[in-house]
Amino acid sequence: MCGIVGYLGKNEKKEILLDGLQELEYRGYDSAGIAVIENKQLKNFKAVGRLKNLRDKTKEYESKGFGVSIGHTRWATHGKPTELNAHPHMGAYSFVVHNGIIENYQELKKELQADGVKFLSQTDTETIVHLFEKNHNLNNNPWESFKKTISKLEGAYATLLITEADEETIYFAKNGSPMLIGFNDSDVYFASSDTPIIGKATEVYYLEDGEYGYAQNGKIHLFDKNGEKTFSKQALATDKAMAQKDGYRFFMEKEIYEQSTVMNDTMMGRLLDDRIEFEELDKDLFDNIVNIKICACGTSYHSALAASYLFERIAKTPCQVEIASEFRYKEPLLRDDTLFVTISQSGETADTLEALKMAKKAGLKSLSICNVDNSSIVRESDAAVLTRAGIEKGVASTKAFATQTMVLWMLAIYVAQAKETIDNELLSQELDAMRHTPKALLVADELHPKMTRLSKRYLHGHGFFFIGRDLFFPLALEGALKLKEISYLHAEGYPSGEMKHGPIALADAELFTVALMPKSLHYEKIKSNVEELCARDATVLAISPEPFDLADDFVKTTYDSHPMLEFFEMMVVTQLLALEISVRLGNDVDMPRNLAKSVTVE
Ligand code: G6P
């Protein structure tokens, strides 16, 4: 989720890189850096924090005349946000920037270390530059060395490399992470999205996975597995705001669509062929732990609730979930055989942070699940697992929730492995379902127009109930919260079996019920709960893989054999429903009234 910029040409390079990185800050920032070669001289600057810090550091530096240059703004995934971990990463005479995750970096790193290479950072990226130089020291041919390096990389990457061994060339490769090349006369630009080059380049080529090559003398030499290839450029968009949203109307919409790809990042290096691994966790983290307590707020609280079902069911470990603001003042009884888990997208939520401090004071081991490295909650915790969702701009959380839930699901399996509460058959079923998750999160072609159409029927009435059972109860809570946040309509999430104990009194044609009816978990039970509501004339929007004739509206889902796949597929439906209702009501989807993305006050 980081941002890359590159430039080859005769204009002032520092400004092009910094302006470009500024445009990419919306993708995430915890550190940034640039590297330039001109007049055979290599210059490199890095700074932690906002881009302004890098600007201050490079104030005195000018880079005029022909040269090559690369820049990067980072959102930490491997290693803390420090200057050493910031890109560009340096070898003896080359620099590299990279987005994505090199899955086999540890293996590559070990080989390089055995050859005597010293690593300065904790990143996966640094292996690329050392591998390149190792190859180059053997064959003295930069292009062959780059090709050989790329052929060894597994995982997702978009990468740029410059080297004093060939100081007029930028080497590039793309596989799984976005990168494009911009053109204006003999100037060549690289970037991870349109925005940095709008207003500078006039034409663009969007690289495909598996493409790599080099830029030299204003020309691109492009290759894929079949050898050198031709390509056609297209005109570059001119609207920056639109480009930041990748063509979507709202950041929230973009983030809903992104869920499928970010989920791959969340699982990368953790979901292995036969098990779950978290290299960031000490092996003994769960030793002597008999109980898990999770504290969180808002959407993060809902992912925690979903996790409690998984920890108990799969890992056979008792798990309680508490709203952080409640936990703080209830004088909780805490035992040191409890692992205290906090979940937070931002890592800055005051209530969650204070709850964590209380637990630490009581001597509990702590683990945070967070999207922002180096945030207060991550720093305060004994251990942390990053969700790798990339920066989330829409105030109403979508991809952060999806990735939190995935991390928690993986963690439940991880604990089950450690405690040996899962047999091989179930383990392989769970891992297989995880592998299908990115597919379950794809927005099917016909789904979004259908939700747009349906939304017009749900703009009035005296309220919404989102109902579900088991894992689908937290999802119902989250669906209702999404709708509340951006439509300002009253919505409640409820366990469907509980409707008959009170709320059913509200049922009439103006009560809208969104029923989550998965096939793989208690289908018959929830069906009869929904039938009770239909009998009282409630208006029912049913979401299910199984046709349900009594529903007023019906959204048919495709997954029907694993609850978590049904969970993720239905989650997308509820997100789109909230989005489209909000759009019809003319609300500000990305910045709803009265809400803030991160609440750092009590
Ligand atoms: C705020 C946001 C919610 C978020 C909650 C918890 O209320 O508006 O979207 O779920 O804080 O935030 P966290 O960053 O701790 O997940």
Short mmCIF file of C-alpha atoms in Angstrom, two decimals, residues 265-602:
data_model
loop_
_atom_site.label_atom_id
_atom_site.label_comp_id
_atom_site.label_asym_id
_atom_site.label_seq_id
_atom_site.Cartn_x
_atom_site.Cartn_y
_atom_site.Cartn_z
CA ASP A 265 -1.66 -8.81 1.50
CA THR A 266 -3.20 -9.69 4.86
CA MET A 267 -2.69 -13.40 4.26
CA MET A 268 0.68 -13.23 2.54
CA GLY A 269 3.41 -15.10 4.38
CA ARG A 270 0.87 -16.08 7.06
CA LEU A 271 -1.35 -18.51 5.22
CA LEU A 272 1.05 -21.31 4.30
CA ASP A 273 0.30 -24.59 2.52
CA ASP A 274 -0.33 -26.55 5.68
CA ARG A 275 -0.59 -24.06 8.52
CA ILE A 276 -0.90 -20.48 9.73
CA GLU A 277 2.26 -18.67 10.70
CA PHE A 278 2.80 -15.24 12.27
CA GLU A 279 6.49 -14.50 12.13
CA GLU A 280 5.92 -11.34 14.20
CA LEU A 281 4.69 -13.38 17.20
CA ASP A 282 6.93 -15.09 19.72
CA LYS A 283 6.29 -18.81 19.78
CA ASP A 284 5.53 -18.68 23.51
CA LEU A 285 2.89 -15.91 23.31
CA PHE A 286 0.06 -18.34 24.01
CA ASP A 287 1.91 -20.45 26.59
CA ASN A 288 -0.03 -20.51 29.86
CA ILE A 289 -2.89 -18.57 28.27
CA VAL A 290 -6.25 -20.10 29.11
CA ASN A 291 -8.44 -17.14 28.30
CA ILE A 292 -8.64 -14.35 25.72
CA LYS A 293 -10.19 -10.96 26.38
CA ILE A 294 -10.69 -8.56 23.49
CA CYS A 295 -11.33 -4.84 23.86
CA ALA A 296 -12.22 -2.51 21.00
CA CYS A 297 -14.65 0.19 19.81
CA GLY A 298 -17.01 0.63 16.88
CA THR A 299 -16.34 -1.52 13.87
CA SER A 300 -13.29 -3.07 15.52
CA TYR A 301 -15.57 -4.25 18.33
CA HIS A 302 -17.67 -6.08 15.76
CA SER A 303 -14.68 -7.94 14.37
CA ALA A 304 -13.82 -8.84 17.97
CA LEU A 305 -17.29 -10.28 18.51
CA ALA A 306 -16.98 -12.40 15.39
CA ALA A 307 -13.60 -13.60 16.63
CA SER A 308 -15.03 -14.73 19.95
CA TYR A 309 -17.05 -17.41 18.11
CA LEU A 310 -13.92 -18.56 16.29
CA PHE A 311 -11.64 -18.67 19.33
CA GLU A 312 -14.12 -20.76 21.26
CA ARG A 313 -15.17 -22.99 18.37
CA ILE A 314 -11.83 -23.65 16.71
CA ALA A 315 -9.21 -22.92 19.37
CA LYS A 316 -11.38 -24.10 22.30
CA THR A 317 -10.24 -21.05 24.24
CA PRO A 318 -12.75 -19.00 26.23
CA CYS A 319 -13.00 -15.52 24.77
CA GLN A 320 -14.83 -12.46 26.11
CA VAL A 321 -15.27 -9.25 24.23
CA GLU A 322 -15.79 -5.85 25.79
CA ILE A 323 -16.45 -2.37 24.53
CA ALA A 324 -13.37 -0.46 25.63
CA SER A 325 -15.25 2.51 27.11
CA GLU A 326 -17.30 0.14 29.28
CA PHE A 327 -14.36 -1.99 30.31
CA ARG A 328 -12.45 0.98 31.67
CA TYR A 329 -14.86 1.79 34.46
CA LYS A 330 -16.30 -1.57 35.41
CA GLU A 331 -13.46 -2.44 37.77
CA PRO A 332 -12.77 -5.58 35.78
CA LEU A 333 -11.27 -8.65 37.42
CA LEU A 334 -8.21 -9.55 35.42
CA ARG A 335 -6.15 -12.73 35.66
CA ASP A 336 -2.67 -13.15 34.31
CA ASP A 337 -3.58 -16.31 32.41
CA THR A 338 -5.61 -14.03 30.07
CA LEU A 339 -4.20 -12.67 26.84
CA PHE A 340 -5.46 -9.12 26.42
CA VAL A 341 -6.16 -8.35 22.78
CA THR A 342 -6.97 -4.88 21.45
CA ILE A 343 -8.27 -4.26 17.96
CA SER A 344 -8.04 -0.88 16.35
CA GLN A 345 -7.85 0.35 12.78
CA SER A 346 -6.07 3.58 13.72
CA GLY A 347 -4.22 2.40 16.79
CA GLU A 348 -5.06 5.72 18.42
CA THR A 349 -8.55 5.26 19.86
CA ALA A 350 -8.36 6.69 23.38
CA ASP A 351 -10.74 4.23 25.04
CA THR A 352 -8.99 1.20 23.57
CA LEU A 353 -5.56 2.56 24.47
CA GLU A 354 -6.57 3.24 28.07
CA ALA A 355 -8.09 -0.24 28.40
CA LEU A 356 -4.79 -1.67 27.19
CA LYS A 357 -2.84 0.35 29.75
CA MET A 358 -5.11 -0.97 32.51
CA ALA A 359 -4.59 -4.55 31.42
CA LYS A 360 -0.84 -4.09 31.27
CA LYS A 361 -0.84 -2.61 34.73
CA ALA A 362 -2.64 -5.72 35.94
CA GLY A 363 0.21 -7.79 34.48
CA LEU A 364 -1.55 -9.26 31.44
CA LYS A 365 0.25 -10.11 28.22
CA SER A 366 -1.06 -7.97 25.38
CA LEU A 367 -1.49 -8.31 21.66
CA SER A 368 -2.83 -5.65 19.29
CA ILE A 369 -4.36 -6.08 15.88
CA CYS A 370 -3.95 -2.85 14.07
CA ASN A 371 -3.67 -1.22 10.68
CA VAL A 372 -1.11 1.42 11.59
CA ASP A 373 2.37 0.43 12.63
CA ASN A 374 4.01 2.53 15.29
CA SER A 375 0.62 3.80 16.44
CA SER A 376 0.15 4.29 20.18
CA ILE A 377 -1.66 0.96 20.64
CA VAL A 378 1.00 -0.98 18.71
CA ARG A 379 3.78 0.64 20.69
CA GLU A 380 2.01 -0.05 23.97
CA SER A 381 1.38 -3.75 23.24
CA ASP A 382 3.74 -6.65 23.88
CA ALA A 383 3.03 -7.99 20.41
CA ALA A 384 1.22 -6.73 17.32
CA VAL A 385 -0.18 -8.14 14.11
CA LEU A 386 -0.71 -5.61 11.32
CA THR A 387 -3.81 -5.97 9.19
CA ARG A 388 -2.09 -4.55 6.06
CA ALA A 389 -5.29 -2.98 4.73
CA GLY A 390 -3.48 0.15 3.59
CA ILE A 391 -4.68 3.56 4.62
CA GLU A 392 -8.45 3.76 4.95
CA LYS A 393 -9.87 7.18 4.04
CA GLY A 394 -13.61 6.61 4.22
CA VAL A 395 -14.74 7.28 7.78
CA ALA A 396 -17.06 4.29 7.62
CA SER A 397 -14.67 1.38 7.91
CA THR A 398 -14.83 -1.39 5.31
CA LYS A 399 -11.53 -2.96 4.33
CA ALA A 400 -10.14 -2.47 7.84
CA PHE A 401 -13.02 -4.55 9.22
CA ALA A 402 -12.52 -7.25 6.58
CA THR A 403 -8.80 -7.55 7.26
CA GLN A 404 -9.23 -7.46 11.04
CA THR A 405 -11.68 -10.32 10.77
CA MET A 406 -9.26 -12.26 8.60
CA VAL A 407 -6.36 -11.73 11.01
CA LEU A 408 -8.57 -12.91 13.87
CA TRP A 409 -9.69 -15.97 11.94
CA MET A 410 -6.04 -16.81 11.18
CA LEU A 411 -5.18 -16.21 14.82
CA ALA A 412 -7.89 -18.61 15.97
CA ILE A 413 -6.35 -21.27 13.74
CA TYR A 414 -2.87 -20.35 14.96
CA VAL A 415 -3.94 -20.86 18.59
CA ALA A 416 -5.73 -24.08 17.64
CA GLN A 417 -2.50 -25.35 16.07
CA ALA A 418 -0.52 -24.48 19.20
CA LYS A 419 -3.09 -26.04 21.53
CA GLU A 420 -3.68 -28.96 19.16
CA THR A 421 -7.43 -28.46 19.16
CA ILE A 422 -7.74 -28.78 15.39
CA ASP A 423 -7.34 -31.96 13.37
CA ASN A 424 -5.70 -32.04 9.96
CA GLU A 425 -8.95 -32.38 8.09
CA LEU A 426 -10.54 -29.32 9.64
CA LEU A 427 -7.29 -27.39 9.34
CA SER A 428 -7.06 -28.03 5.63
CA GLN A 429 -10.74 -27.06 5.19
CA GLU A 430 -10.16 -23.76 6.99
CA LEU A 431 -7.00 -22.97 5.03
CA ASP A 432 -8.77 -23.80 1.81
CA ALA A 433 -11.64 -21.47 2.71
CA MET A 434 -9.14 -18.71 3.47
CA ARG A 435 -7.62 -19.11 0.04
CA HIS A 436 -11.07 -18.51 -1.46
CA THR A 437 -11.72 -15.35 0.56
CA PRO A 438 -10.33 -12.83 -1.99
CA LYS A 439 -12.77 -14.31 -4.50
CA ALA A 440 -15.69 -14.09 -2.09
CA LEU A 441 -14.88 -10.40 -1.64
CA LEU A 442 -15.01 -9.54 -5.32
CA VAL A 443 -17.97 -7.35 -6.20
CA ALA A 444 -19.85 -9.39 -8.80
CA ASP A 445 -20.78 -7.45 -11.97
CA GLU A 446 -24.51 -7.59 -11.37
CA LEU A 447 -24.40 -6.97 -7.60
CA HIS A 448 -23.64 -3.26 -7.45
CA PRO A 449 -26.35 -2.18 -9.97
CA LYS A 450 -28.77 -4.42 -8.10
CA MET A 451 -27.99 -2.69 -4.79
CA THR A 452 -28.35 0.70 -6.48
CA ARG A 453 -31.77 -0.34 -7.71
CA LEU A 454 -32.87 -1.83 -4.39
CA SER A 455 -31.69 1.15 -2.36
CA LYS A 456 -34.51 3.40 -3.57
CA ARG A 457 -37.03 1.33 -1.62
CA TYR A 458 -35.23 1.83 1.68
CA LEU A 459 -35.08 5.57 2.15
CA HIS A 460 -37.90 6.02 4.62
CA GLY A 461 -39.69 3.83 7.17
CA HIS A 462 -39.23 3.76 10.92
CA GLY A 463 -36.02 1.85 11.07
CA PHE A 464 -33.93 -1.10 10.05
CA PHE A 465 -33.16 -4.33 11.80
CA PHE A 466 -30.16 -6.27 10.56
CA ILE A 467 -30.51 -9.77 11.91
CA GLY A 468 -28.31 -12.84 11.99
CA ARG A 469 -27.25 -15.70 14.23
CA ASP A 470 -23.86 -16.82 15.46
CA LEU A 471 -21.04 -15.21 13.43
CA PHE A 472 -23.70 -13.38 11.46
CA PHE A 473 -24.90 -11.50 14.51
CA PRO A 474 -21.69 -9.39 14.67
CA LEU A 475 -22.00 -8.97 10.91
CA ALA A 476 -25.59 -7.76 11.43
CA LEU A 477 -24.29 -5.25 13.99
CA GLU A 478 -21.67 -4.08 11.54
CA GLY A 479 -24.19 -3.84 8.67
CA ALA A 480 -26.45 -1.70 10.85
CA LEU A 481 -23.54 0.49 11.95
CA LYS A 482 -22.49 1.09 8.33
CA LEU A 483 -26.00 2.16 7.45
CA LYS A 484 -26.34 4.42 10.49
CA GLU A 485 -22.98 6.06 9.93
CA ILE A 486 -23.55 7.20 6.37
CA SER A 487 -27.34 7.28 5.87
CA TYR A 488 -28.34 8.75 9.27
CA LEU A 489 -31.26 6.31 9.29
CA HIS A 490 -31.95 4.37 12.45
CA ALA A 491 -30.64 0.83 12.22
CA GLU A 492 -30.07 -1.89 14.78
CA GLY A 493 -28.23 -5.16 14.62
CA TYR A 494 -29.91 -7.99 16.51
CA PRO A 495 -29.51 -11.71 17.06
CA SER A 496 -32.37 -13.09 15.00
CA GLY A 497 -33.41 -15.55 17.71
CA GLU A 498 -33.88 -12.62 20.07
CA MET A 499 -36.36 -10.70 17.91
CA LYS A 500 -39.30 -12.56 19.43
CA HIS A 501 -38.32 -11.31 22.90
CA GLY A 502 -39.33 -7.73 22.28
CA PRO A 503 -38.32 -6.09 19.01
CA ILE A 504 -40.89 -8.06 17.02
CA ALA A 505 -43.46 -5.69 18.54
CA LEU A 506 -42.12 -3.09 16.10
CA ALA A 507 -42.84 -5.26 13.06
CA ASP A 508 -45.02 -3.72 10.36
CA ALA A 509 -44.61 -2.89 6.68
CA GLU A 510 -42.49 0.15 7.51
CA LEU A 511 -39.98 -1.89 9.50
CA PHE A 512 -37.15 -2.94 7.20
CA THR A 513 -35.40 -6.15 8.10
CA VAL A 514 -32.15 -7.13 6.45
CA ALA A 515 -31.87 -10.86 7.10
CA LEU A 516 -28.49 -12.58 6.85
CA MET A 517 -29.38 -16.16 6.01
CA PRO A 518 -26.22 -18.23 5.42
CA LYS A 519 -26.68 -21.77 4.20
CA SER A 520 -23.74 -23.20 6.13
CA LEU A 521 -24.70 -22.07 9.65
CA HIS A 522 -28.08 -22.64 11.33
CA TYR A 523 -30.05 -21.98 8.14
CA GLU A 524 -33.29 -23.56 9.34
CA LYS A 525 -33.17 -21.66 12.62
CA ILE A 526 -32.74 -18.26 11.08
CA LYS A 527 -35.30 -19.08 8.42
CA SER A 528 -37.96 -19.61 11.02
CA ASN A 529 -37.00 -16.36 12.77
CA VAL A 530 -37.41 -14.48 9.49
CA GLU A 531 -40.72 -16.23 8.79
CA GLU A 532 -41.99 -14.91 12.11
CA LEU A 533 -41.22 -11.38 10.94
CA CYS A 534 -42.78 -11.96 7.52
CA ALA A 535 -45.94 -13.17 9.22
CA ARG A 536 -46.13 -9.78 10.99
CA ASP A 537 -45.83 -7.95 7.69
CA ALA A 538 -42.29 -6.61 8.18
CA THR A 539 -40.55 -5.71 4.90
CA VAL A 540 -37.74 -8.21 4.48
CA LEU A 541 -34.60 -7.96 2.39
CA ALA A 542 -33.09 -11.44 2.56
CA ILE A 543 -29.46 -12.14 1.70
CA SER A 544 -28.85 -15.83 1.15
CA PRO A 545 -27.58 -18.43 -1.31
CA GLU A 546 -30.91 -20.22 -0.80
CA PRO A 547 -34.03 -18.74 -2.49
CA PHE A 548 -36.50 -17.46 0.10
CA ASP A 549 -39.97 -16.85 -1.32
CA LEU A 550 -41.39 -14.84 1.54
CA ALA A 551 -38.81 -12.06 1.14
CA ASP A 552 -39.89 -8.75 -0.36
CA ASP A 553 -36.42 -8.33 -1.81
CA PHE A 554 -33.80 -10.96 -2.26
CA VAL A 555 -30.05 -10.84 -2.91
CA LYS A 556 -28.68 -14.21 -3.90
CA THR A 557 -25.17 -14.93 -2.73
CA THR A 558 -22.96 -17.64 -4.23
CA TYR A 559 -20.97 -19.24 -1.40
CA ASP A 560 -22.87 -21.81 0.65
CA SER A 561 -20.41 -24.23 2.19
CA HIS A 562 -18.20 -22.28 4.60
CA PRO A 563 -19.52 -19.70 7.09
CA MET A 564 -16.56 -17.35 6.73
CA LEU A 565 -16.88 -17.22 2.94
CA GLU A 566 -20.59 -16.50 3.37
CA PHE A 567 -19.66 -13.90 5.98
CA PHE A 568 -17.33 -12.00 3.66
CA GLU A 569 -19.65 -12.19 0.68
CA MET A 570 -22.62 -10.90 2.72
CA MET A 571 -20.46 -8.19 4.27
CA VAL A 572 -19.90 -6.71 0.80
CA VAL A 573 -23.65 -6.74 0.13
CA THR A 574 -24.39 -4.81 3.35
CA GLN A 575 -21.60 -2.31 2.61
CA LEU A 576 -22.97 -1.60 -0.86
CA LEU A 577 -26.50 -1.28 0.50
CA ALA A 578 -25.37 1.38 3.00
CA LEU A 579 -23.35 3.16 0.32
CA GLU A 580 -26.18 3.34 -2.19
CA ILE A 581 -28.77 4.46 0.35
CA SER A 582 -26.41 7.21 1.48
CA VAL A 583 -25.81 8.32 -2.13
CA ARG A 584 -29.57 8.52 -2.80
CA LEU A 585 -30.04 10.58 0.34
CA GLY A 586 -27.37 13.00 -0.88
CA ASN A 587 -25.09 12.52 2.14
CA ASP A 588 -21.35 12.91 2.31
CA VAL A 589 -20.34 9.26 2.03
CA ASP A 590 -16.68 9.66 2.95
CA MET A 591 -17.07 12.21 5.70
CA PRO A 592 -20.41 11.66 7.42
CA ARG A 593 -21.63 14.30 9.82
CA ASN A 594 -20.55 14.20 13.47
CA LEU A 595 -18.02 11.38 12.96
CA ALA A 596 -14.24 11.23 12.94
CA LYS A 597 -11.98 8.57 11.56
CA SER A 598 -9.98 8.35 14.72
CA VAL A 599 -11.38 9.27 18.12
CA THR A 600 -8.54 10.22 20.42
CA VAL A 601 -10.70 11.64 23.18
CA GLU A 602 -12.76 9.82 25.75
#
